Coordinates of C-alpha atoms and ligand atoms in Angstrom, one line a residue:
M533 CA 24.6 10.6 28.6
Y534 CA 24.3 7.6 26.5
K535 CA 27.3 5.2 26.3
I536 CA 27.6 2.9 23.4
K537 CA 30.2 0.2 22.8
G538 CA 28.6 -2.2 20.4
K539 CA 29.1 -2.4 16.7
V540 CA 26.5 -2.3 13.9
M541 CA 26.4 -5.7 12.2
D542 CA 25.0 -7.4 9.2
Y543 CA 24.8 -10.9 10.6
K544 CA 24.1 -12.8 7.4
K545 CA 27.1 -11.2 5.8
Y546 CA 29.3 -11.9 8.9
I547 CA 28.2 -15.5 8.9
A548 CA 28.7 -16.0 5.2
D549 CA 32.2 -14.6 5.4
K550 CA 33.0 -17.6 7.5
I551 CA 31.6 -20.3 5.3
V552 CA 33.6 -21.6 2.3
I553 CA 31.8 -23.8 -0.2
D554 CA 33.6 -24.6 -3.5
G555 CA 31.8 -23.1 -6.4
I556 CA 29.2 -21.1 -4.4
S557 CA 29.7 -17.3 -4.2
K558 CA 29.4 -15.3 -0.9
A559 CA 26.3 -13.5 -2.3
E560 CA 24.6 -16.8 -2.9
I561 CA 25.4 -17.9 0.7
V562 CA 24.1 -14.7 2.2
E563 CA 20.9 -15.2 0.1
A564 CA 20.5 -18.7 1.4
I565 CA 20.9 -17.9 5.1
A566 CA 17.5 -17.7 6.8
V567 CA 16.0 -16.7 10.1
P568 CA 14.3 -19.9 11.3
P569 CA 10.7 -19.4 12.7
N570 CA 11.7 -21.2 15.8
T571 CA 15.0 -19.8 17.1
E572 CA 15.6 -22.7 19.5
M573 CA 18.2 -24.2 17.4
G574 CA 19.7 -21.0 16.2
D575 CA 19.2 -17.4 15.3
Y576 CA 20.3 -18.0 11.7
A577 CA 20.4 -21.2 9.6
L578 CA 21.9 -22.3 6.4
P579 CA 20.0 -25.2 4.8
C580 CA 22.5 -27.3 3.0
F581 CA 20.2 -29.2 0.7
K582 CA 20.7 -27.0 -2.4
F583 CA 24.5 -27.6 -2.3
A584 CA 24.1 -31.5 -2.3
K585 CA 24.1 -31.7 -6.1
I586 CA 27.2 -29.5 -6.6
L587 CA 29.2 -31.0 -3.8
R588 CA 27.9 -34.6 -4.5
K589 CA 27.5 -35.1 -0.8
P590 CA 24.4 -35.6 1.4
P591 CA 23.2 -32.4 3.1
V592 CA 23.7 -33.9 6.5
Q593 CA 27.3 -34.5 5.8
I594 CA 27.8 -31.0 4.3
A595 CA 26.4 -29.3 7.3
L596 CA 28.5 -31.5 9.7
S597 CA 31.8 -30.8 8.0
L598 CA 31.0 -27.0 7.7
A599 CA 30.2 -26.9 11.4
G600 CA 33.6 -28.5 12.1
S601 CA 35.4 -25.9 10.1
I602 CA 33.9 -22.8 11.8
S603 CA 34.8 -21.7 15.3
S604 CA 32.8 -19.5 17.5
D605 CA 34.0 -16.0 18.3
S606 CA 32.7 -12.9 20.0
V607 CA 29.8 -12.5 17.6
I608 CA 28.9 -16.1 17.0
G609 CA 28.3 -17.9 20.2
Q610 CA 27.6 -21.4 18.8
V611 CA 27.7 -23.3 15.5
T612 CA 25.9 -26.7 15.2
A613 CA 24.7 -29.0 12.5
L614 CA 21.4 -30.8 12.5
N615 CA 19.5 -32.6 9.9
G616 CA 21.2 -30.8 7.0
Y617 CA 21.1 -27.4 8.6
L618 CA 24.0 -25.4 9.8
N619 CA 22.8 -23.4 12.8
F620 CA 24.2 -20.3 14.3
K621 CA 23.5 -18.8 17.7
I622 CA 24.5 -15.2 17.9
N623 CA 26.3 -14.2 21.1
K624 CA 23.4 -12.7 23.1
S625 CA 25.2 -9.8 24.7
Y626 CA 26.8 -9.0 21.3
L627 CA 23.4 -8.8 19.7
A628 CA 22.1 -6.7 22.5
E629 CA 24.9 -4.2 22.4
S630 CA 25.0 -3.8 18.6
T631 CA 21.3 -3.5 18.3
L632 CA 21.0 -0.9 21.0
A633 CA 24.0 1.0 19.4
E634 CA 22.3 1.0 16.1
I635 CA 19.0 2.3 17.3
E636 CA 20.7 5.0 19.3
K637 CA 22.7 6.0 16.3
A638 CA 19.9 5.9 13.8
G639 CA 17.1 7.3 16.0
A640 CA 14.0 8.3 14.0
G641 CA 15.8 6.6 11.0
Y642 CA 16.1 3.1 12.6
G643 CA 14.6 0.7 10.1
S644 CA 15.1 2.9 7.1
S645 CA 17.5 2.1 4.3
A646 CA 18.6 3.3 0.9
V647 CA 17.5 0.2 -1.1
G648 CA 15.0 2.3 -3.1
K649 CA 17.5 5.0 -4.1
G650 CA 17.0 6.3 -7.7
K651 CA 13.7 4.4 -8.0
T652 CA 10.3 5.9 -8.2
V653 CA 7.1 4.2 -7.0
C654 CA 3.7 5.7 -7.9
I655 CA 0.8 4.9 -5.5
D656 CA -2.7 5.6 -6.7
Y657 CA -4.8 5.6 -3.5
S658 CA -7.9 7.1 -1.8
S659 CA -9.0 8.3 -5.2
V660 CA -12.2 9.9 -4.1
N661 CA -15.2 10.7 -6.3
I662 CA -16.2 14.3 -6.5
A663 CA -19.5 15.3 -4.8
K664 CA -19.9 11.7 -3.5
P665 CA -19.8 10.8 0.2
F666 CA -16.3 10.1 1.6
H667 CA -17.5 7.0 3.5
I668 CA -16.1 4.2 5.6
G669 CA -15.4 2.2 2.3
H670 CA -12.6 4.7 1.6
L671 CA -10.9 4.1 4.9
S672 CA -8.7 1.1 3.8
T673 CA -7.5 2.7 0.5
T674 CA -6.6 5.9 2.3
V675 CA -4.7 4.4 5.2
L676 CA -3.2 1.5 3.3
G677 CA -1.9 3.9 0.6
G678 CA -0.8 6.4 3.1
A679 CA 1.2 3.7 5.0
L680 CA 2.8 2.4 1.8
Y681 CA 3.7 5.9 0.9
K682 CA 5.6 6.3 4.1
I683 CA 7.2 2.8 4.0
Y684 CA 8.6 3.2 0.6
N685 CA 9.9 6.7 1.4
F686 CA 11.6 5.3 4.5
L687 CA 13.3 2.8 2.2
G688 CA 14.7 5.5 0.1
Y689 CA 12.3 5.3 -2.9
N690 CA 11.0 8.5 -4.5
V691 CA 7.2 8.2 -4.0
V692 CA 4.5 9.9 -6.0
G693 CA 1.1 9.7 -4.2
I694 CA -1.8 10.1 -6.7
N695 CA -5.4 10.8 -5.9
H696 CA -7.0 9.7 -9.1
L697 CA -10.2 11.8 -8.7
G698 CA -13.5 10.4 -9.9
D699 CA -14.3 13.8 -11.6
Y700 CA -15.8 12.7 -14.9
G701 CA -19.1 11.2 -15.6
T702 CA -22.8 11.7 -16.6
Q703 CA -23.6 12.2 -12.8
F704 CA -22.1 15.6 -12.8
G705 CA -24.7 16.7 -15.4
K706 CA -27.4 15.4 -13.0
L707 CA -25.8 17.3 -10.2
I708 CA -25.8 20.6 -12.0
C709 CA -29.3 20.1 -13.0
A710 CA -30.4 19.4 -9.4
Y711 CA -28.5 22.4 -8.3
K712 CA -30.2 24.6 -10.9
H713 CA -33.6 23.5 -9.9
W714 CA -33.4 23.1 -6.1
G715 CA -30.1 24.5 -5.0
D716 CA -29.1 27.5 -3.1
K717 CA -25.7 29.0 -3.3
Q718 CA -25.4 29.9 0.5
Q719 CA -26.8 26.6 1.6
V720 CA -24.3 24.6 -0.6
E721 CA -21.4 26.8 0.6
K722 CA -22.4 26.1 4.2
G723 CA -23.3 22.5 3.8
G724 CA -20.5 21.6 1.5
I725 CA -20.2 18.0 0.4
H726 CA -23.3 17.0 2.5
A727 CA -25.5 19.5 0.8
I728 CA -24.2 18.5 -2.7
N729 CA -24.8 14.9 -1.8
E730 CA -28.4 15.6 -0.8
L731 CA -29.0 17.3 -4.2
Y732 CA -27.7 14.2 -5.9
V733 CA -29.9 11.8 -3.8
R734 CA -32.9 14.0 -4.5
F735 CA -32.3 14.0 -8.3
N736 CA -32.1 10.2 -8.2
S737 CA -35.5 9.9 -6.5
E738 CA -37.4 12.8 -7.9
A739 CA -36.0 13.8 -11.3
T740 CA -38.6 13.9 -14.1
D741 CA -37.9 12.8 -17.7
Q742 CA -37.5 16.4 -18.5
M743 CA -34.8 16.9 -15.9
Q744 CA -33.0 13.7 -17.1
A745 CA -32.8 15.3 -20.5
E746 CA -31.5 18.6 -19.1
A747 CA -28.9 16.6 -17.1
R748 CA -27.6 15.0 -20.3
E749 CA -27.4 18.5 -21.8
Y750 CA -25.5 19.8 -18.8
F751 CA -23.0 16.9 -19.1
R752 CA -22.5 17.8 -22.7
L753 CA -22.0 21.4 -21.7
I754 CA -19.2 20.4 -19.2
E755 CA -17.5 18.4 -21.9
S756 CA -17.7 21.1 -24.5
G757 CA -16.1 23.6 -22.1
D758 CA -19.1 25.8 -21.3
S759 CA -18.1 28.2 -18.8
E760 CA -21.1 28.3 -16.5
A761 CA -21.4 24.5 -16.3
N762 CA -17.7 24.2 -15.6
E763 CA -17.8 26.9 -13.0
I764 CA -20.4 25.2 -11.1
F765 CA -18.6 21.8 -11.5
G766 CA -15.3 23.4 -10.4
W767 CA -17.0 24.8 -7.4
F768 CA -18.4 21.4 -6.4
K769 CA -14.9 20.0 -7.0
S770 CA -13.2 22.5 -4.7
L771 CA -15.8 21.9 -1.9
T772 CA -15.2 18.2 -2.1
L773 CA -11.4 18.6 -1.9
A774 CA -11.5 21.0 0.9
Y775 CA -13.7 18.5 2.8
V776 CA -11.4 15.5 2.1
D777 CA -8.3 17.5 2.8
K778 CA -9.4 18.0 6.3
I779 CA -9.7 14.2 6.8
Y780 CA -6.4 13.6 5.1
N781 CA -4.6 16.0 7.4
R782 CA -6.1 14.1 10.4
L783 CA -5.0 10.8 9.0
G784 CA -1.7 12.1 8.1
V785 CA -1.8 11.2 4.4
K786 CA -0.8 13.4 1.5
F787 CA -0.8 13.5 -2.3
D788 CA 1.6 14.8 -4.9
S789 CA -1.0 14.8 -7.7
Y790 CA -4.7 15.2 -7.9
N791 CA -4.9 14.4 -11.6
G792 CA -8.2 12.7 -11.8
E793 CA -10.2 11.1 -14.7
S794 CA -11.0 14.3 -16.4
F795 CA -7.3 15.2 -16.7
Y796 CA -6.9 12.3 -19.2
L797 CA -9.7 13.3 -21.5
D798 CA -7.3 14.8 -24.1
K799 CA -4.7 12.0 -23.6
M800 CA -6.8 9.0 -24.6
Q801 CA -6.5 9.4 -28.4
P802 CA -3.0 8.3 -28.7
V803 CA -3.8 5.1 -26.8
I804 CA -6.9 4.5 -29.0
D805 CA -4.8 5.0 -32.1
E806 CA -2.1 2.6 -31.0
L807 CA -4.8 0.0 -30.1
K808 CA -6.0 0.4 -33.8
N809 CA -2.5 0.3 -35.3
K810 CA -1.7 -2.8 -33.5
G811 CA -5.0 -4.4 -34.6
L812 CA -6.2 -4.8 -31.0
L813 CA -9.4 -2.6 -31.2
K814 CA -12.3 -4.6 -32.4
T815 CA -15.9 -3.4 -32.9
S816 CA -18.7 -5.3 -31.1
D817 CA -22.3 -4.0 -31.2
G818 CA -21.0 -0.6 -32.2
A819 CA -18.6 -0.4 -29.2
G820 CA -14.8 -0.4 -29.3
I821 CA -13.3 -3.4 -27.4
V822 CA -10.2 -5.4 -26.8
D823 CA -11.0 -9.0 -27.0
L824 CA -9.5 -10.9 -24.0
E825 CA -11.3 -14.2 -24.4
E826 CA -8.0 -16.0 -25.0
Y827 CA -6.9 -14.9 -21.5
G828 CA -10.1 -16.0 -19.9
M829 CA -11.5 -12.5 -19.4
P830 CA -14.5 -10.6 -20.8
P831 CA -13.6 -7.9 -23.3
C832 CA -12.1 -4.6 -22.1
L833 CA -14.5 -1.8 -23.1
I834 CA -12.6 1.1 -24.7
L835 CA -15.3 3.2 -26.5
R836 CA -19.1 3.2 -26.1
S837 CA -21.2 3.0 -29.2
D838 CA -21.7 6.8 -28.9
G839 CA -17.9 7.2 -29.1
A840 CA -17.6 8.2 -25.3
S841 CA -14.6 6.9 -23.3
L842 CA -14.8 4.6 -20.3
Y843 CA -13.2 4.1 -17.0
A844 CA -10.8 1.7 -18.6
T845 CA -9.8 4.1 -21.3
R846 CA -8.9 6.8 -18.9
D847 CA -6.9 4.3 -16.8
L848 CA -5.0 3.2 -19.9
A849 CA -4.2 6.9 -20.6
A850 CA -3.2 7.5 -17.0
A851 CA -0.8 4.5 -17.0
Y852 CA 1.1 5.9 -20.1
Y853 CA 1.1 9.3 -18.5
R854 CA 2.6 8.0 -15.3
K855 CA 5.2 6.0 -17.1
N856 CA 6.2 8.9 -19.2
T857 CA 6.1 11.5 -16.4
Y858 CA 7.5 9.6 -13.5
G859 CA 9.5 6.7 -15.2
F860 CA 8.1 4.6 -12.4
Y861 CA 9.8 1.4 -11.1
K862 CA 6.5 0.3 -9.8
C863 CA 2.9 1.7 -10.2
L864 CA 0.5 0.6 -7.3
Y865 CA -3.2 0.8 -7.4
V866 CA -4.7 0.6 -3.8
V867 CA -8.2 -0.3 -4.9
A868 CA -10.9 -2.7 -3.5
Y869 CA -11.0 -6.3 -4.7
Q870 CA -14.2 -5.6 -6.5
Q871 CA -12.0 -4.1 -9.3
N872 CA -9.8 -7.2 -9.6
L873 CA -11.1 -7.8 -13.1
H874 CA -10.7 -4.1 -14.2
F875 CA -7.1 -4.1 -13.3
K876 CA -6.3 -7.5 -14.8
Q877 CA -7.8 -6.3 -18.0
I878 CA -5.9 -3.0 -18.0
F879 CA -2.6 -4.7 -17.3
K880 CA -3.2 -7.2 -20.0
V881 CA -4.1 -4.6 -22.5
L882 CA -0.9 -2.7 -21.7
E883 CA 1.1 -5.9 -22.1
L884 CA -0.6 -6.7 -25.5
L885 CA 0.4 -3.2 -26.6
G886 CA 4.0 -4.3 -26.1
N887 CA 4.9 -2.4 -23.0
D888 CA 7.4 -4.4 -20.9
W889 CA 6.5 -2.1 -18.0
A890 CA 3.1 -3.7 -17.7
K891 CA 4.7 -6.2 -15.3
D892 CA 5.5 -3.3 -13.0
M893 CA 1.8 -2.5 -12.4
V894 CA 0.4 -3.9 -9.3
H895 CA -3.2 -4.0 -8.0
V896 CA -2.9 -3.8 -4.3
A897 CA -6.4 -5.2 -3.5
Y898 CA -8.1 -5.0 -0.1
G899 CA -11.3 -6.3 1.5
M900 CA -14.4 -4.6 2.7
V901 CA -15.0 -2.7 5.9
S902 CA -18.4 -3.0 7.6
L903 CA -19.5 -1.7 10.9
E904 CA -20.4 -4.1 13.8
D905 CA -24.2 -3.2 13.8
G906 CA -24.2 -4.6 10.2
A907 CA -24.3 -1.2 8.7
M908 CA -22.3 -1.2 5.4
S909 CA -21.2 1.8 3.6
T910 CA -24.7 2.2 2.2
R911 CA -27.8 1.2 4.0
N912 CA -31.3 2.5 3.2
G913 CA -29.5 5.1 1.2
K914 CA -27.7 6.3 4.3
V915 CA -23.9 6.2 4.2
V916 CA -21.5 6.1 7.0
W917 CA -19.3 9.0 6.5
L918 CA -15.7 8.4 7.4
E919 CA -15.4 11.6 9.3
D920 CA -18.3 10.5 11.6
V921 CA -16.4 7.3 12.4
I922 CA -13.3 9.3 13.2
N923 CA -15.1 11.8 15.3
K924 CA -16.8 9.1 17.3
C925 CA -13.5 7.3 18.1
V926 CA -12.0 10.6 19.1
E927 CA -14.9 11.3 21.4
K928 CA -14.7 7.8 23.0
A929 CA -11.0 8.2 23.4
Y930 CA -11.6 11.5 25.3
K931 CA -14.0 9.8 27.6
V932 CA -11.6 7.0 28.4
I933 CA -8.8 9.4 29.1
E934 CA -11.0 11.5 31.3
D935 CA -11.9 8.3 33.2
K936 CA -8.4 7.0 33.6
N937 CA -6.3 10.1 33.9
P938 CA -8.5 13.3 34.5
S939 CA -5.6 15.5 35.4
L940 CA -3.7 14.8 32.2
E941 CA -2.8 18.0 30.3
N942 CA -3.7 18.5 26.6
K943 CA -6.5 15.9 26.8
R944 CA -8.1 17.0 23.5
E945 CA -4.8 16.7 21.7
I946 CA -4.1 13.3 23.1
A947 CA -7.7 12.1 22.4
E948 CA -7.2 13.1 18.7
K949 CA -4.0 11.0 18.4
V950 CA -5.5 8.1 20.2
G951 CA -8.9 8.2 18.4
V952 CA -7.4 8.7 14.9
G953 CA -4.7 6.1 15.7
S954 CA -7.3 3.6 16.7
V955 CA -9.2 4.0 13.3
I956 CA -6.0 3.6 11.4
F957 CA -4.7 0.7 13.3
G958 CA -8.0 -1.0 13.2
A959 CA -8.0 -0.8 9.4
L960 CA -4.3 -1.9 9.1
Y961 CA -4.1 -4.7 11.6
N962 CA -5.4 -7.5 9.5
S963 CA -4.0 -8.7 6.2
K964 CA -5.3 -6.3 3.7
I965 CA -7.4 -8.7 1.6
K966 CA -9.6 -9.7 4.6
D967 CA -13.0 -8.2 5.1
I968 CA -13.1 -6.4 8.3
V969 CA -15.8 -5.6 10.8
F970 CA -15.1 -2.4 12.5
S971 CA -15.9 -2.3 16.2
Y972 CA -15.5 0.9 18.2
D973 CA -15.0 -1.0 21.4
K974 CA -12.4 -3.3 20.0
V975 CA -10.3 -0.6 18.3
L976 CA -10.2 1.4 21.5
S977 CA -9.3 -1.3 23.9
F978 CA -6.2 -0.8 26.0
E979 CA -5.7 -4.6 26.2
G980 CA -6.2 -5.9 22.8
E981 CA -4.1 -5.8 19.7
T982 CA -4.7 -2.2 19.1
G983 CA -3.0 1.1 18.4
V984 CA -4.1 2.3 21.8
Y985 CA -2.2 -0.6 23.4
C986 CA 1.0 0.3 21.5
Q987 CA 0.6 4.0 22.2
Y988 CA 0.1 3.2 25.9
T989 CA 3.2 1.0 25.8
C990 CA 5.2 3.9 24.4
A991 CA 3.9 6.2 27.1
R992 CA 4.8 3.7 29.7
A993 CA 8.4 3.5 28.4
N994 CA 8.5 7.2 28.4
S995 CA 7.4 7.5 32.0
V996 CA 10.2 5.1 33.1
L997 CA 12.7 7.3 31.2
Q998 CA 11.3 10.5 32.8
K999 CA 11.4 9.0 36.3
A1000 CA 15.1 8.0 35.7
G1001 CA 15.7 11.7 35.1
D1002 CA 17.6 13.7 32.5
T1003 CA 21.0 12.9 34.1
A1004 CA 20.5 9.1 34.0
E1005 CA 23.3 7.2 32.3
Y1006 CA 22.2 4.6 29.8
S1007 CA 24.5 2.0 28.5
A1008 CA 24.2 -0.5 25.8
V1009 CA 26.7 -2.7 27.5
C1010 CA 25.2 -5.6 29.3
E1011 CA 27.4 -6.8 32.2
D1012 CA 25.2 -9.6 33.4
K1013 CA 23.8 -12.6 31.6
L1014 CA 20.7 -11.5 29.8
M1015 CA 17.4 -12.6 31.2
S1016 CA 15.1 -14.2 28.6
Q1017 CA 12.7 -11.3 28.7
E1018 CA 15.5 -8.9 27.9
Y1019 CA 16.8 -11.2 25.1
E1020 CA 13.3 -11.7 23.5
L1021 CA 12.9 -7.9 23.5
V1022 CA 16.4 -7.4 22.0
K1023 CA 15.7 -9.9 19.2
T1024 CA 12.4 -8.2 18.4
L1025 CA 14.1 -4.7 18.3
A1026 CA 16.7 -6.2 16.0
A1027 CA 14.1 -7.6 13.6
F1028 CA 12.5 -4.2 12.7
P1029 CA 14.4 -3.3 9.6
D1030 CA 13.6 -6.6 8.0
V1031 CA 9.9 -6.2 8.9
V1032 CA 9.8 -2.9 7.1
K1033 CA 11.4 -4.3 4.0
D1034 CA 9.0 -7.2 4.1
A1035 CA 6.0 -4.9 4.4
A1036 CA 7.1 -3.1 1.3
E1037 CA 7.7 -6.1 -0.7
K1038 CA 4.4 -7.7 0.2
Y1039 CA 2.4 -4.3 0.1
E1040 CA 1.3 -5.3 3.6
P1041 CA 1.4 -2.6 6.3
S1042 CA -0.3 -5.1 8.6
L1043 CA 3.2 -6.6 9.1
I1044 CA 4.2 -3.4 10.8
A1045 CA 1.1 -3.2 12.8
R1046 CA 1.5 -6.8 14.0
Y1047 CA 5.2 -6.0 14.8
A1048 CA 4.2 -3.0 16.9
V1049 CA 1.9 -5.3 19.0
D1050 CA 4.6 -7.9 19.3
L1051 CA 7.1 -5.4 20.4
S1052 CA 4.7 -3.9 22.9
Q1053 CA 4.0 -7.4 24.3
K1054 CA 7.7 -8.2 24.7
F1055 CA 8.4 -4.8 26.3
N1056 CA 5.5 -5.2 28.8
K1057 CA 6.8 -8.6 29.7
F1058 CA 10.2 -7.2 30.3
Y1059 CA 8.7 -4.2 32.2
F1060 CA 6.7 -6.4 34.6
D1061 CA 9.3 -9.1 35.1
C1062 CA 12.6 -7.2 35.3
K1063 CA 13.1 -4.4 37.7
I1064 CA 14.4 -1.3 35.8
L1065 CA 14.7 1.8 38.1
T1066 CA 15.5 -0.2 41.2
A1067 CA 18.0 -2.6 39.6
E1068 CA 21.6 -2.5 40.5
D1069 CA 23.7 0.2 38.7
G1070 CA 25.0 -1.5 35.5
T1071 CA 21.9 -3.4 35.0
K1072 CA 19.8 -0.4 35.5
R1073 CA 21.7 1.6 32.8
F1074 CA 21.4 -1.3 30.4
R1075 CA 17.6 -1.7 31.0
L1076 CA 17.1 2.0 30.6
S1077 CA 18.8 1.8 27.3
L1078 CA 16.5 -1.1 26.3
T1079 CA 13.6 1.0 27.4
K1080 CA 14.7 4.0 25.2
A1081 CA 15.3 1.8 22.2
T1082 CA 11.8 0.4 22.5
K1083 CA 10.3 3.7 22.7
Q1084 CA 12.2 4.8 19.6
T1085 CA 11.4 1.7 17.6
L1086 CA 7.7 1.7 18.5
T1087 CA 7.5 5.3 17.6
N1088 CA 9.1 4.7 14.2
A1089 CA 6.8 1.7 13.5
L1090 CA 3.6 3.6 14.4
S1091 CA 4.7 6.7 12.4
L1092 CA 5.1 4.5 9.3
L1093 CA 1.4 3.7 9.8
G1094 CA 0.5 7.4 10.2
I1095 CA -0.1 7.1 14.0
G1096 CA 1.3 9.6 16.4
V1097 CA 2.5 8.8 19.9
P1098 CA 1.5 11.0 22.9
E1099 CA 4.3 11.4 25.5
K1100 CA 1.7 10.7 28.2
M1101 CA -1.5 9.0 28.4
Ligands
LIG2557 N1 -12.7 6.5 -7.9 C1 -12.7 5.0 -8.0 C2 -13.7 4.5 -7.1 O1 -14.1 5.0 -6.1 C3 -11.3 4.5 -7.7 C4 -10.2 4.8 -8.7 C5 -9.1 4.0 -8.5 N2 -7.9 4.3 -9.3 C6 -7.9 4.1 -10.7 N3 -6.8 4.5 -11.3 N4 -8.8 3.4 -11.3 O2 -14.1 3.3 -7.3

């Protein structure tokens, strides 16, 4: 049984309701109220500087007179003025009770909201290339996009996940040619993407001039709709997708559309026509370009001199298609920073074409991933396949579990959660734009700032709850004065909904990963410093309630990143 007495509270609004400033609306006051980084002076603060002009009084004086006009109550414990700030301290037990009540009520929905209702966000991510290795370089886009997908969904947005497949280009002519010369149906069927990749690598090192010419012809055949060429290509495509799908499942990411580059081949002409009509398409050395010199950028290439389209042309067509099909509020592209210029050009061209929605396109750029031993995604022609990295982490996790807790049930299942979680967390922990060096030992450490540490904390909370037994009574009511460890934990729990919103606004899932570590640290401090199961009755019930709320919030945070939580570890 779980007893709740607290009330759910929007503190900023509650505080704003008590403040009267002539000529300033409540909404403006709510907007101005901030959570100070250092909460020693208060949990919330209203900086009075911006009101000085309207009130023709110095901020220090405004803060002082406001403080005098507001009295504390059961929610607000203290109101003070200092250096032009009006500071509020929330009544600690009130914050604790209302936060725990809210978490209990919302459960798996704690931290969610309806701010995005009626708005659609398109997220272009992972966007693999057919027949090419799905390597460690694809890790960030896949897990960043996957996390953003879940975060926006949690905030009530309608989300469209798009895998903009790299399924168009002259390399596919080469591949068919290589297959025709050296390939074997059974072998390719069995070896899948690895076998296809080998054919491609072999073509690049061994192809004669004669084969190069054949490859061009095969590419032409794909384009002209030749059935045999397209059948082989379609087969390569399905083998690639079957392969990546398995990895997507393990990482917990999904897509609503697999419309890749080839999908836009018949949708480019209207864009080209519009560029012509608006006088934006110029000819330079026989090629069709949009001159962007005025904006400090090299020209955007639209048509090759032989009339063929380019990557940018297909992206322009895709942008129109997405706007027309989904009516997006925002369209995100989770793509490495190497493509900064490409997206700046695309967005500029869309703007020059007079689309006011060009401002809603966002390039969510991220840094490179390399492995600790210096191996990049490509070395001596050898690529580090993402699947191998995941498998290695799962294997290592299995060994650790066997070491620490050999009698655990479902070790394989738990190792999968821990291993996959460690890869995801490792990729999401740092601000996305940073280059990261992936270290197996680091991501699997139980002590560091890792997914494993957070999962372990969850399992620890769970074990406390189990020991308390099903019949234990929890209570959000705190009878005693809160210990600082308890209060720090409560404040962190209360901050979760804002962290989720912030992560969406900044396209930064790392904020949630960091939050999960912070929450784990606060819980562990509470766990080691405060007795839970052996505490006196009322205190015990309150501490169990705190433990349960932590488990829930941590589970919610990790699941937004695509990380599962084992009950036991
Ligand atoms: N397939 C591309 C690559 O691997 C990424 C595509 C990103 N999305 C886009 N709409 N351009 O580089």
